[in-house]
Amino acid sequence: MNNFMHLLFSTDFAFSVLRVMTPILFAALGALISNKAGIVNIGLEGTMLVAALTGVITSAYSGSAWVGLLCAVLSGVIIAALLGFFTLKFKTHIILGGIAVNMFASGGTVFILYLVSGDKGASTSLKSGVLPNLHIPLIQDIPVLGPILSGHNVLTYVSLVAVAGLYYLLAKTPLGLQIRAVGENPKAAQSVGVKVNRIQFISLLISGFFASLGGAYMSMGYLSLFTRDMTAGRGWIGIAAEAVGRSTTIGTFLSALLFGAADALANALQILKLPAELIGTTPYIVTVIALMVYAISESKKKKRKLTKAKLKETKSS
Amino acid sequence: MKKALSLLIVLTIIFVTACSKDTSSGGNESTASNGANDALKVVLLIPGTLGDKSFFDAANNGLNEIKQKLGADTKVIEMGTDQTKWEPTFNDIASQDWDVIISGGSQITELMNSVAEKYQKKTFINYDTDINEVASNVYAVSYATNEISFLAGATAALLSTSNLPHANPEKEIGFVGGMDIPGINAFLVGYIEGAKYVVPDIKVAISYAGDFTNPGKGKELSLLQYKSGVDVIFNVAGGTGLGVFDAAKDQKKYAIGVDSDQSAMMQGTDDEKANLIVTSAIKKIDQVIFNAVKQMQAGTLTTGKLEIAGLKEDGVGLAENNVYQNVLSEQIRTQIADLKNKLASGEIKVSNAMGMDTSKIDEIRQSVKP
């Protein structure tokens, strides 16, 4: 037990939480922006895979990790644009479109990997780039916080900045207002002159942008290679995190952090020799508990509102 | 309407001609090769796709060798991962004029046995299975993963207690498995026994990823092991295992590969990583397939029972590549070679976790708990 506490309160553990959280957070932000616009992008997992592969291939051929990152982002945005083109222009159902993206990505990445490297499993024969880790000058000297916050991959910091950026975009800018309006009631938005399709298209592009950063992190930061289906469901967990966060930016960030922590905890617990099957359930148990806590607090709020309303009624009558 | 109709007709014509041309050229080719010689016809059915750098690629290498050295007519068919498509493919192929039909994996075993019973005159080779039931015309092979893991464990333990640059004083080695299943635990038990044989008080940290395609998880688990004092990790986790090598590079620690020479596959692109993978525990699937077909030609192949390919049969082995030669000291290498001989001669017996009680496996795991 002592060992366990030692593990849980080590800086290494807190550091690993941020590291594990990053791809989930990117996917969750991608899910958030598309959901806000009322167009549910479930193609995040596929977009991440495509971006992960593009990053590896382009960085291997250009010799620069940054060119790789740029191309990865471009590929993600292109996938999102394609998805938007089919769903908004040709009215394909967005869920079907998303499924198509995921299936295409799972098979297509292996196919392209085979064309480029002659392998179908992993990109080990490509000399791909890795994005640098950042050691932040002042922060890294703070006793406990330093080793937790400093030394992460550059994309981990980008993900944190992206949370703030997305919050600002949604809450403070005209575009954000339009996105929210379109998501809540597209007909009403249209009636006041908002171009619904255009706003949804822009949201999808931003969604693809975030997902591609998550993908690039997987193959060029977290790991240094592409392997088939390497995202291993992180895109889906991102969508779940967005739902647990009730489509708010802060909530999404916190739930992504929670998922990251649960996953990191599941990894750390293995050292303690608890049964692996039990440990494997940790992330899901945490999710269920989080949802329960949320549901209880929510229903309490409602009850309070109801009783208040009733009180008012009785007073007025 | 007329336009549409003519377009349709044109398209149909194009389609039909394109198709027929394709089949006729394909047909020509096969008749040409048939006419040229009366060679043995060997087909390999891959229950998945090539390019896994492991099982399937190794089987394909064996097939190529058969083609080159035995002059056989060969063909490889990737059946994909959709299991419902395996049976029709199997039946199709069995009804054609192939002499030898090769495939492998526990999942394929039942299907292969039932098809083999229908086509008694053909020879079937199942290059990797653990199931004891074998049809009379099937040559089935199981690998002594326990023996090869024994060597891997001994290597790891000797490395951990050596004064190599990246080894630490703690007598602790690691194991990252794909899942807590008999196939993986067969490796684990051999690994633990091998390590204990050379260093009785060795500790083994064990993690299971629960997934074979999640290198991110593999990296996290190995980072934790390395940080807790482990200096070498044996990965038996497919794609997940590739994350172990990333962690090894991160932490400047050693790793051991599995199934194929995983150091060779990184060499040239990431030498730093390749040089940390001291060796790999290899199933010599290509050799097993080649030898089986060769024996069949000579008429000495015994079918109908499960063969065990161990060190004695040269069915398994450690990758003794340049990294192995350069990183490990001569003393360690002679010790390993000595163990190898003892295993091959049967002087050392390794337990097999296949069919072992779960509680017994757990007991073994607990005995080396760090």
XYZ file of C-alpha atoms in Angstrom:
687
model
C 0.000 0.000 0.000
C 2.873 2.277 0.845
C 4.317 1.426 -2.508
C 1.024 2.346 -4.130
C 0.876 5.785 -2.507
C 4.463 6.337 -3.453
C 3.535 5.557 -7.033
C 0.428 7.677 -7.123
C 2.009 10.790 -5.694
C 5.188 10.672 -7.699
C 5.919 13.358 -10.249
C 6.464 10.603 -12.793
C 2.847 9.575 -12.476
C 1.489 13.115 -12.862
C 3.806 13.589 -15.817
C 2.504 10.432 -17.454
C -1.095 11.598 -16.993
C -0.455 14.617 -19.219
C 1.389 12.450 -21.722
C -1.425 9.895 -21.926
C -4.079 12.608 -21.989
C -2.756 14.530 -25.000
C -4.168 12.422 -27.875
C -7.474 11.978 -26.035
C -7.717 15.715 -25.466
C -7.084 16.534 -29.123
C -9.761 14.074 -30.211
C -12.150 15.414 -27.577
C -11.647 18.989 -28.792
C -12.310 17.792 -32.330
C -15.510 16.150 -31.154
C -16.484 19.258 -29.215
C -16.266 21.758 -32.053
C -18.165 19.531 -34.467
C -20.825 18.730 -31.895
C -21.260 22.412 -31.123
C -22.122 22.954 -34.761
C -24.626 20.109 -34.621
C -22.644 17.829 -36.911
C -21.241 14.859 -35.046
C -17.838 13.926 -36.427
C -17.242 10.285 -35.527
C -14.429 10.043 -38.067
C -11.875 11.324 -35.550
C -10.208 7.974 -35.037
C -9.680 7.594 -38.764
C -8.509 11.162 -39.182
C -5.942 10.616 -36.441
C -4.641 7.483 -38.147
C -4.296 9.203 -41.513
C -2.490 12.153 -39.929
C -0.211 9.828 -37.967
C 0.838 8.050 -41.146
C 1.157 11.240 -43.212
C 3.380 12.765 -40.557
C 5.681 9.756 -40.530
C 5.967 9.481 -44.310
C 6.424 13.180 -45.045
C 8.895 13.706 -42.231
C 10.871 10.698 -43.444
C 11.082 12.074 -46.966
C 11.594 15.729 -46.088
C 13.911 15.036 -43.177
C 12.074 17.547 -41.018
C 9.609 16.730 -38.268
C 7.993 20.150 -38.691
C 7.248 19.580 -42.371
C 5.812 16.251 -41.268
C 3.588 17.967 -38.741
C 2.396 20.471 -41.327
C 1.538 17.734 -43.806
C -0.148 15.684 -41.080
C -2.364 18.640 -40.246
C -3.079 19.232 -43.919
C -4.072 15.602 -44.403
C -6.420 15.758 -41.428
C -8.051 18.927 -42.704
C -8.417 17.388 -46.166
C -10.119 14.315 -44.710
C -12.472 16.597 -42.777
C -13.119 18.607 -45.930
C -13.981 15.441 -47.820
C -16.292 14.386 -45.029
C -17.895 17.830 -45.080
C -18.194 17.763 -48.863
C -20.099 14.512 -48.838
C -22.271 15.189 -45.828
C -23.096 18.836 -46.449
C -23.118 18.963 -50.224
C -24.396 15.489 -51.068
C -26.310 14.985 -47.831
C -24.651 11.709 -46.877
C -25.587 10.946 -43.310
C -22.786 12.254 -41.094
C -22.580 8.996 -39.135
C -22.187 7.022 -42.347
C -19.557 9.495 -43.490
C -17.714 9.110 -40.218
C -17.817 5.324 -40.406
C -16.517 5.527 -43.965
C -13.597 7.702 -42.843
C -12.711 5.247 -40.065
C -12.873 2.202 -42.302
C -10.971 3.921 -45.063
C -8.292 5.017 -42.621
C -7.825 1.604 -41.064
C -7.346 -0.123 -44.413
C -6.025 2.805 -46.438
C -3.170 3.650 -44.082
C -1.922 0.059 -44.255
C -2.182 0.142 -48.044
C -0.271 3.419 -48.335
C 2.288 2.273 -45.806
C 2.810 -0.813 -47.942
C 3.222 1.262 -51.106
C 5.746 3.556 -49.465
C 7.750 1.224 -47.260
C 6.880 -2.292 -48.398
C 5.633 -3.161 -44.920
C 2.109 -3.641 -43.734
C 2.604 -3.635 -40.012
C 4.858 -0.789 -38.955
C 6.902 2.031 -40.435
C 10.172 0.799 -38.980
C 11.911 1.004 -42.336
C 11.233 4.747 -42.598
C 13.506 7.183 -40.836
C 10.785 9.484 -39.605
C 11.136 12.624 -37.511
C 10.158 13.179 -33.908
C 8.877 16.486 -32.572
C 11.025 17.847 -29.754
C 10.296 17.879 -26.046
C 10.246 21.324 -24.477
C 11.958 22.208 -21.242
C 10.427 25.447 -20.084
C 13.144 27.666 -18.577
C 11.508 29.046 -15.417
C 8.880 26.430 -14.732
C 11.292 23.506 -14.778
C 13.041 24.879 -11.691
C 9.911 24.888 -9.505
C 10.276 21.967 -7.052
C 7.283 19.677 -7.578
C 5.469 21.316 -10.470
C 8.597 21.642 -12.598
C 9.160 17.958 -13.329
C 5.423 17.531 -13.958
C 4.859 20.448 -16.299
C 8.196 20.777 -18.033
C 9.791 18.412 -20.522
C 6.661 17.363 -22.391
C 6.371 17.004 -26.094
C 5.647 20.272 -27.845
C 2.223 18.973 -28.931
C 1.190 18.403 -25.318
C 1.581 22.134 -24.762
C -0.240 22.809 -28.016
C -3.155 20.726 -26.717
C -3.344 22.828 -23.555
C -3.171 26.061 -25.531
C -5.836 24.649 -27.854
C -8.224 24.303 -24.903
C -7.887 28.006 -24.157
C -8.071 28.855 -27.848
C -11.221 26.850 -28.403
C -12.807 28.318 -25.291
C -12.106 31.796 -26.597
C -13.333 30.926 -30.082
C -16.631 29.515 -28.861
C -17.373 32.047 -26.158
C -15.981 35.321 -27.445
C -15.917 35.419 -31.232
C -18.717 35.954 -33.774
C -17.792 32.667 -35.434
C -18.177 30.884 -32.111
C -21.583 32.427 -31.610
C -22.621 31.351 -35.092
C -21.337 27.819 -34.482
C -23.317 27.539 -31.279
C -26.418 29.001 -32.913
C -26.220 26.568 -35.821
C -25.767 23.676 -33.431
C -28.701 24.597 -31.251
C -31.201 25.471 -33.944
C -30.046 25.526 -37.550
C -33.369 26.823 -38.889
C -33.411 29.756 -36.514
C -29.815 30.530 -37.403
C -30.636 30.374 -41.079
C -33.590 32.699 -40.618
C -31.262 35.431 -39.375
C -28.900 34.999 -42.294
C -26.289 32.568 -40.947
C -24.993 30.250 -43.646
C -25.522 26.954 -41.872
C -23.592 24.750 -44.298
C -20.605 27.041 -44.263
C -20.452 27.191 -40.484
C -20.765 23.419 -40.214
C -18.071 23.000 -42.843
C -15.718 25.298 -40.940
C -16.429 23.383 -37.725
C -15.604 20.107 -39.424
C -12.336 21.544 -40.711
C -11.368 22.671 -37.220
C -12.397 19.259 -35.912
C -10.133 17.596 -38.467
C -7.359 19.991 -37.516
C -7.479 18.941 -33.854
C -7.762 15.248 -34.688
C -4.740 15.478 -36.978
C -2.665 17.057 -34.214
C -3.648 14.098 -32.030
C -2.580 11.730 -34.776
C 0.721 13.508 -35.318
C 1.372 13.319 -31.577
C 0.851 9.546 -31.650
C 3.408 8.837 -34.359
C 5.838 11.739 -33.969
C 5.850 12.565 -30.287
C 4.472 9.840 -28.102
C 6.037 7.195 -30.316
C 8.525 7.484 -33.117
C 6.826 5.271 -35.676
C 3.525 4.397 -37.273
C 1.970 0.998 -36.659
C -1.324 -0.258 -38.053
C -4.329 0.924 -36.038
C -1.955 2.582 -33.592
C -4.546 5.046 -32.290
C -6.208 2.027 -30.628
C -9.523 3.699 -29.896
C -8.205 7.023 -28.600
C -10.435 8.876 -31.069
C -13.461 7.116 -29.636
C -12.390 7.808 -26.089
C -12.092 11.450 -27.110
C -15.701 11.412 -28.285
C -16.685 9.837 -24.968
C -14.705 12.474 -23.079
C -16.562 15.201 -24.916
C -19.877 13.606 -23.982
C -18.864 13.174 -20.334
C -17.793 16.811 -20.379
C -21.309 17.727 -21.478
C -20.062 19.606 -24.546
C -18.409 22.376 -22.568
C -14.799 23.267 -23.238
C -13.719 23.107 -19.620
C -15.757 19.978 -18.969
C -14.240 18.290 -22.002
C -10.755 19.183 -20.862
C -11.392 17.896 -17.357
C -12.909 14.653 -18.553
C -10.041 14.104 -20.991
C -7.725 14.638 -18.047
C -9.784 12.147 -16.047
C -9.568 9.564 -18.817
C -5.846 10.173 -19.075
C -5.429 9.774 -15.316
C -7.499 6.585 -15.280
C -5.438 5.130 -18.089
C -2.154 6.103 -16.465
C -3.423 4.638 -13.188
C -4.326 1.390 -14.937
C -0.768 1.199 -16.262
C 0.796 2.005 -12.924
C -1.350 -0.507 -11.045
C 0.079 -3.354 -13.116
C 3.319 -3.026 -11.229
C 1.410 -3.868 -8.046
C 0.494 -7.345 -9.309
C -3.240 -6.885 -9.123
C -5.049 -9.062 -11.674
C -4.603 -7.508 -15.114
C -8.256 -7.998 -16.015
C -9.395 -6.003 -13.021
C -6.953 -3.207 -13.742
C -8.071 -3.076 -17.355
C -11.492 -1.988 -16.202
C -10.204 1.063 -14.290
C -10.856 3.642 -17.047
C -14.408 2.417 -17.472
C -15.153 2.312 -13.774
C -13.852 5.861 -13.434
C -16.116 6.927 -16.291
C -19.167 5.311 -14.739
C -18.409 6.939 -11.381
C -17.880 10.321 -13.014
C -21.164 10.034 -14.875
C -22.946 8.981 -11.700
C -21.585 11.906 -9.712
C -22.582 14.214 -12.503
C -26.077 12.766 -12.830
C -26.668 13.001 -9.076
C -25.560 16.626 -8.861
C -27.590 17.448 -11.933
C -30.778 15.866 -10.626
C -30.280 17.616 -7.287
C -30.023 20.918 -9.127
C -33.223 20.154 -10.995
C -35.014 19.242 -7.783
C -33.919 22.492 -6.200
C -35.175 24.400 -9.213
C -38.446 22.529 -9.106
C -39.008 23.185 -5.428
C -38.148 26.839 -5.958
C -40.625 27.037 -8.804
C -43.255 25.348 -6.679
C -42.600 27.758 -3.833
C -43.058 30.663 -6.202
C -46.310 29.151 -7.473
C -47.699 28.727 -4.008
C -46.644 32.255 -3.085
C -48.218 33.831 -6.147
C -51.424 31.888 -5.753
C -32.614 7.432 -72.937
C -30.846 6.323 -76.099
C -27.669 7.955 -74.899
C -27.898 6.246 -71.566
C -28.519 2.900 -73.205
C -25.562 3.229 -75.559
C -23.393 4.327 -72.680
C -24.495 1.293 -70.738
C -23.694 -0.993 -73.658
C -20.271 0.580 -74.126
C -19.530 0.208 -70.424
C -20.632 -3.415 -70.465
C -18.430 -4.148 -73.451
C -15.455 -2.495 -71.800
C -16.106 -4.381 -68.606
C -16.493 -7.737 -70.316
C -13.444 -7.327 -72.531
C -11.361 -6.091 -69.644
C -12.368 -9.053 -67.538
C -11.998 -11.656 -70.213
C -8.616 -10.354 -71.215
C -7.503 -10.581 -67.642
C -8.593 -14.192 -67.208
C -7.223 -15.318 -70.556
C -3.800 -13.864 -69.849
C -3.845 -15.363 -66.372
C -4.870 -18.683 -67.835
C -2.100 -18.598 -70.389
C 0.473 -17.979 -67.758
C -0.592 -20.890 -65.626
C -0.795 -23.311 -68.541
C 2.638 -22.203 -69.653
C 4.135 -22.972 -66.295
C 2.174 -26.202 -66.089
C 3.392 -27.309 -69.465
C 6.993 -26.489 -68.690
C 7.409 -29.015 -65.914
C 5.504 -31.322 -63.692
C 6.576 -29.423 -60.588
C 5.144 -29.739 -57.123
C 2.348 -27.223 -56.639
C 2.423 -25.491 -53.296
C -0.029 -22.856 -52.101
C 0.172 -20.754 -48.947
C -3.053 -19.422 -47.466
C -2.404 -16.512 -45.135
C -5.173 -16.011 -42.554
C -4.528 -12.263 -42.549
C -2.258 -10.107 -44.663
C 1.452 -10.143 -45.371
C 3.705 -7.456 -43.955
C 3.429 -8.290 -40.285
C 7.216 -8.707 -40.070
C 6.492 -11.871 -38.165
C 4.435 -15.067 -38.662
C 3.052 -14.449 -42.109
C 6.151 -12.915 -43.625
C 8.218 -15.765 -42.259
C 5.830 -18.286 -43.807
C 6.121 -16.437 -47.098
C 9.918 -16.566 -46.888
C 9.657 -20.309 -46.438
C 7.475 -20.513 -49.518
C 9.971 -18.502 -51.555
C 12.699 -20.847 -50.480
C 10.585 -23.797 -51.589
C 10.172 -22.151 -54.968
C 13.859 -21.431 -55.386
C 15.444 -24.540 -53.937
C 12.839 -27.187 -54.698
C 11.612 -25.723 -57.986
C 7.981 -25.863 -56.960
C 5.119 -23.873 -58.399
C 4.016 -21.621 -55.596
C 1.309 -19.152 -54.884
C 0.399 -17.102 -51.827
C -3.145 -16.000 -51.073
C -3.909 -13.411 -48.408
C -7.296 -14.358 -47.017
C -7.664 -11.239 -44.880
C -8.839 -10.977 -41.319
C -12.498 -11.697 -42.067
C -12.818 -15.261 -40.828
C -16.029 -15.954 -42.748
C -14.024 -15.804 -45.975
C -11.522 -18.448 -44.924
C -13.719 -21.485 -45.388
C -14.786 -20.806 -49.002
C -11.192 -19.985 -49.920
C -9.961 -23.171 -48.301
C -12.527 -25.305 -50.113
C -11.836 -23.590 -53.436
C -8.121 -24.136 -53.167
C -8.490 -27.723 -51.970
C -10.640 -28.564 -54.993
C -7.948 -27.286 -57.367
C -4.833 -29.214 -58.343
C -2.498 -28.084 -55.559
C -0.350 -30.790 -53.994
C 0.495 -29.042 -50.771
C -1.679 -26.529 -48.949
C 0.011 -24.519 -46.223
C -1.608 -22.337 -43.616
C -1.186 -21.728 -39.932
C -2.569 -20.500 -36.652
C -4.782 -21.975 -33.986
C -7.804 -20.243 -35.485
C -7.322 -22.045 -38.780
C -6.731 -25.498 -37.311
C -10.297 -26.756 -37.091
C -11.103 -25.573 -40.588
C -7.936 -27.110 -42.002
C -8.642 -30.466 -40.378
C -12.170 -30.630 -41.745
C -11.089 -29.653 -45.265
C -8.175 -32.083 -45.120
C -10.519 -34.947 -44.298
C -12.466 -34.207 -47.469
C -9.346 -34.123 -49.639
C -7.364 -37.118 -48.434
C -4.913 -37.178 -51.351
C -3.513 -33.730 -50.685
C -0.987 -32.835 -48.045
C -1.736 -29.999 -45.649
C 0.793 -28.156 -43.496
C -0.305 -26.246 -40.418
C 2.802 -24.294 -39.490
C 1.642 -22.953 -36.137
C -0.966 -24.532 -33.917
C -1.379 -25.737 -30.368
C -4.291 -28.063 -30.922
C -3.608 -31.758 -30.563
C -6.253 -33.019 -32.966
C -4.646 -33.439 -36.375
C -6.203 -34.990 -39.479
C -4.300 -37.920 -40.987
C -2.960 -35.927 -43.946
C -2.019 -32.798 -42.010
C 1.491 -32.015 -40.829
C 0.960 -29.803 -37.787
C 3.680 -27.971 -35.883
C 3.811 -26.367 -32.499
C 6.858 -24.360 -31.433
C 8.674 -24.837 -28.200
C 8.143 -21.219 -27.179
C 8.972 -22.264 -23.642
C 12.470 -23.365 -24.688
C 13.264 -20.223 -26.622
C 11.828 -18.041 -23.858
C 14.031 -19.938 -21.425
C 17.041 -18.739 -23.403
C 15.615 -15.213 -23.599
C 15.099 -15.229 -19.828
C 18.610 -16.475 -19.203
C 19.988 -13.776 -21.497
C 17.956 -11.104 -19.716
C 19.029 -12.250 -16.253
C 22.702 -12.457 -17.214
C 22.463 -9.042 -18.816
C 20.775 -7.518 -15.777
C 23.479 -8.820 -13.450
C 26.326 -7.866 -15.801
C 28.225 -4.605 -15.861
C 27.053 -3.572 -19.319
C 26.732 0.203 -19.841
C 22.929 0.358 -19.530
C 22.479 -2.343 -16.899
C 21.719 -1.280 -13.316
C 22.648 -3.042 -10.071
C 19.061 -4.198 -9.393
C 18.440 -7.830 -10.248
C 15.200 -7.084 -12.010
C 14.019 -7.894 -15.521
C 10.724 -7.161 -17.268
C 8.094 -8.822 -19.412
C 5.399 -7.050 -21.457
C 2.742 -9.395 -22.816
C -0.120 -8.733 -25.178
C -2.758 -10.513 -23.149
C -2.990 -12.798 -20.149
C -3.650 -15.862 -22.319
C -1.994 -19.326 -22.508
C -0.145 -18.507 -25.744
C 1.574 -15.540 -24.119
C 2.063 -17.180 -20.744
C 3.915 -20.017 -22.470
C 6.567 -17.418 -23.212
C 6.359 -15.968 -19.719
C 6.841 -19.220 -17.842
C 9.843 -20.175 -19.968
C 11.266 -16.692 -19.498
C 10.947 -16.861 -15.712
C 12.423 -20.361 -15.514
C 15.349 -19.387 -17.715
C 16.059 -16.293 -15.660
C 15.851 -18.211 -12.375
C 18.099 -20.949 -13.717
C 21.028 -18.578 -14.104
C 20.187 -16.053 -11.350
C 18.032 -17.763 -8.686
C 17.011 -14.555 -6.878
C 16.010 -12.627 -10.011
C 12.824 -10.532 -9.940
C 10.522 -10.231 -12.937
C 8.122 -7.300 -13.458
C 5.161 -8.447 -15.568
C 2.635 -6.296 -17.436
C -0.068 -7.152 -19.923
C -1.293 -4.520 -22.371
C -4.598 -6.277 -23.098
C -4.134 -5.321 -26.736
C -1.839 -6.301 -29.606
C -2.123 -3.070 -31.607
C -1.497 -0.376 -29.009
C 2.168 0.686 -29.039
C 1.309 3.715 -26.895
C 0.210 1.441 -24.081
C 3.276 -0.733 -24.612
C 5.478 2.302 -24.165
C 3.721 3.456 -20.993
C 3.963 0.025 -19.383
C 7.629 -0.343 -20.244
C 8.505 3.155 -19.050
C 7.031 2.241 -15.688
C 9.006 -0.997 -15.591
C 12.267 0.657 -16.586
C 11.770 3.371 -13.977
C 11.090 0.809 -11.276
C 14.540 -0.717 -11.785
C 14.121 -3.075 -14.717
C 16.976 -2.929 -17.210
C 15.789 -5.334 -19.903
C 12.274 -6.134 -21.150
C 11.136 -9.111 -23.211
C 8.120 -8.117 -25.324
C 5.581 -10.656 -26.532
C 2.900 -8.282 -27.665
C 2.788 -7.902 -31.462
C 2.353 -4.260 -32.496
C 2.065 -3.191 -28.872
C 5.617 -4.454 -28.388
C 7.008 -1.844 -30.759
C 6.258 0.698 -28.034
C 8.591 -1.215 -25.728
C 11.523 -0.415 -28.022
C 10.588 3.272 -28.014
C 10.661 3.220 -24.218
C 14.005 1.395 -24.279
C 15.482 4.152 -26.413
C 13.947 6.795 -24.155
C 15.396 5.305 -20.998
C 18.590 3.875 -22.508
C 17.779 0.340 -21.421
C 17.739 -3.026 -23.181
C 14.936 -4.979 -24.812
C 14.425 -8.425 -26.345
C 12.373 -8.950 -29.488
C 10.051 -11.758 -30.438
C 8.956 -13.905 -33.417
C 11.338 -12.314 -35.914
C 14.680 -10.499 -35.639
C 13.274 -7.184 -34.483
C 16.667 -5.553 -34.217
C 17.385 -6.175 -37.898
C 14.183 -4.457 -38.868
C 15.241 -1.201 -37.167
C 18.810 -1.268 -38.386
C 19.599 1.503 -40.833
C 16.656 3.652 -39.824
C 17.147 3.819 -36.074
C 20.482 2.320 -35.105
C 20.306 3.626 -31.567
C 17.133 1.640 -30.992
C 18.340 -1.406 -32.925
C 21.466 -1.600 -30.782
C 19.398 -1.849 -27.594
C 17.482 -4.899 -28.823
C 20.088 -7.429 -27.749
C 18.407 -10.429 -29.317
C 15.050 -11.805 -30.415
C 13.279 -15.074 -29.677
C 12.494 -16.406 -33.141
C 10.106 -19.049 -34.382
C 11.790 -20.370 -37.504
C 8.571 -20.776 -39.410
C 10.298 -20.524 -42.786
C 12.653 -23.376 -41.924
C 9.850 -25.540 -40.609
C 7.773 -25.087 -43.766
C 10.752 -25.651 -46.036
C 11.840 -28.789 -44.214
C 8.303 -30.175 -44.230
C 7.943 -29.812 -47.990
C 11.422 -31.211 -48.532
C 10.595 -34.235 -46.399
C 7.343 -34.642 -48.237
C 9.183 -34.775 -51.575
C 11.493 -37.399 -50.117
C 8.495 -39.267 -48.771
C 9.608 -39.090 -45.142
C 7.042 -36.615 -43.821
C 4.986 -37.975 -40.935
C 1.525 -36.482 -40.834
C -1.344 -36.929 -38.461
C 0.196 -35.796 -35.211
C 1.288 -32.548 -33.641
C 5.042 -32.086 -33.996
C 6.941 -29.949 -31.532
C 9.624 -27.807 -33.146
C 12.143 -26.991 -30.457
C 15.825 -26.143 -30.263
C 16.718 -29.698 -31.182
C 14.724 -29.529 -34.417
C 16.028 -26.011 -35.148
C 12.432 -24.783 -35.072
C 13.210 -21.949 -32.691
C 16.296 -19.924 -31.804
C 17.762 -16.672 -30.581
C 18.705 -14.029 -33.151
C 22.471 -14.124 -32.923
C 22.971 -10.992 -34.971
C 25.710 -8.355 -34.760
C 24.024 -6.580 -31.848
C 24.004 -9.836 -29.912
C 27.685 -10.331 -30.700
C 28.684 -6.753 -29.917
C 26.636 -5.916 -26.842
C 26.802 -9.149 -24.895
C 30.144 -10.239 -23.506
C 31.720 -13.458 -24.679
C 31.182 -14.962 -21.253
C 27.432 -14.446 -21.496
C 27.325 -15.789 -25.013
C 29.147 -18.989 -24.108
C 26.815 -19.447 -21.165
C 23.819 -19.102 -23.482
C 25.319 -21.492 -26.007
C 25.871 -23.982 -23.210
C 22.238 -23.666 -22.098
C 21.123 -24.082 -25.680
C 22.956 -27.397 -25.940
C 21.531 -28.566 -22.655
C 18.011 -27.701 -23.808
C 18.503 -29.388 -27.173
C 19.838 -32.554 -25.557
C 16.986 -32.595 -23.077
C 19.221 -32.131 -20.058
C 17.150 -29.116 -19.028
C 13.385 -29.498 -19.138
C 11.221 -26.380 -19.301
C 7.624 -26.339 -18.079
C 4.993 -25.581 -20.641
C 2.242 -23.145 -19.703
C -0.068 -24.452 -22.406
C -2.696 -26.366 -20.523
C -1.229 -25.333 -17.182
C -3.572 -24.397 -14.379
C -4.105 -20.651 -13.973
C -3.320 -20.875 -10.281
C -0.038 -22.596 -11.082
C 0.914 -19.799 -13.495
C -0.029 -17.272 -10.868
C 2.187 -19.049 -8.360
C 5.113 -18.809 -10.777
C 4.415 -15.123 -11.321
C 4.243 -14.458 -7.600
C 7.516 -16.269 -6.994
C 9.478 -13.620 -8.883
C 7.398 -10.614 -7.857
C 9.651 -7.607 -7.381
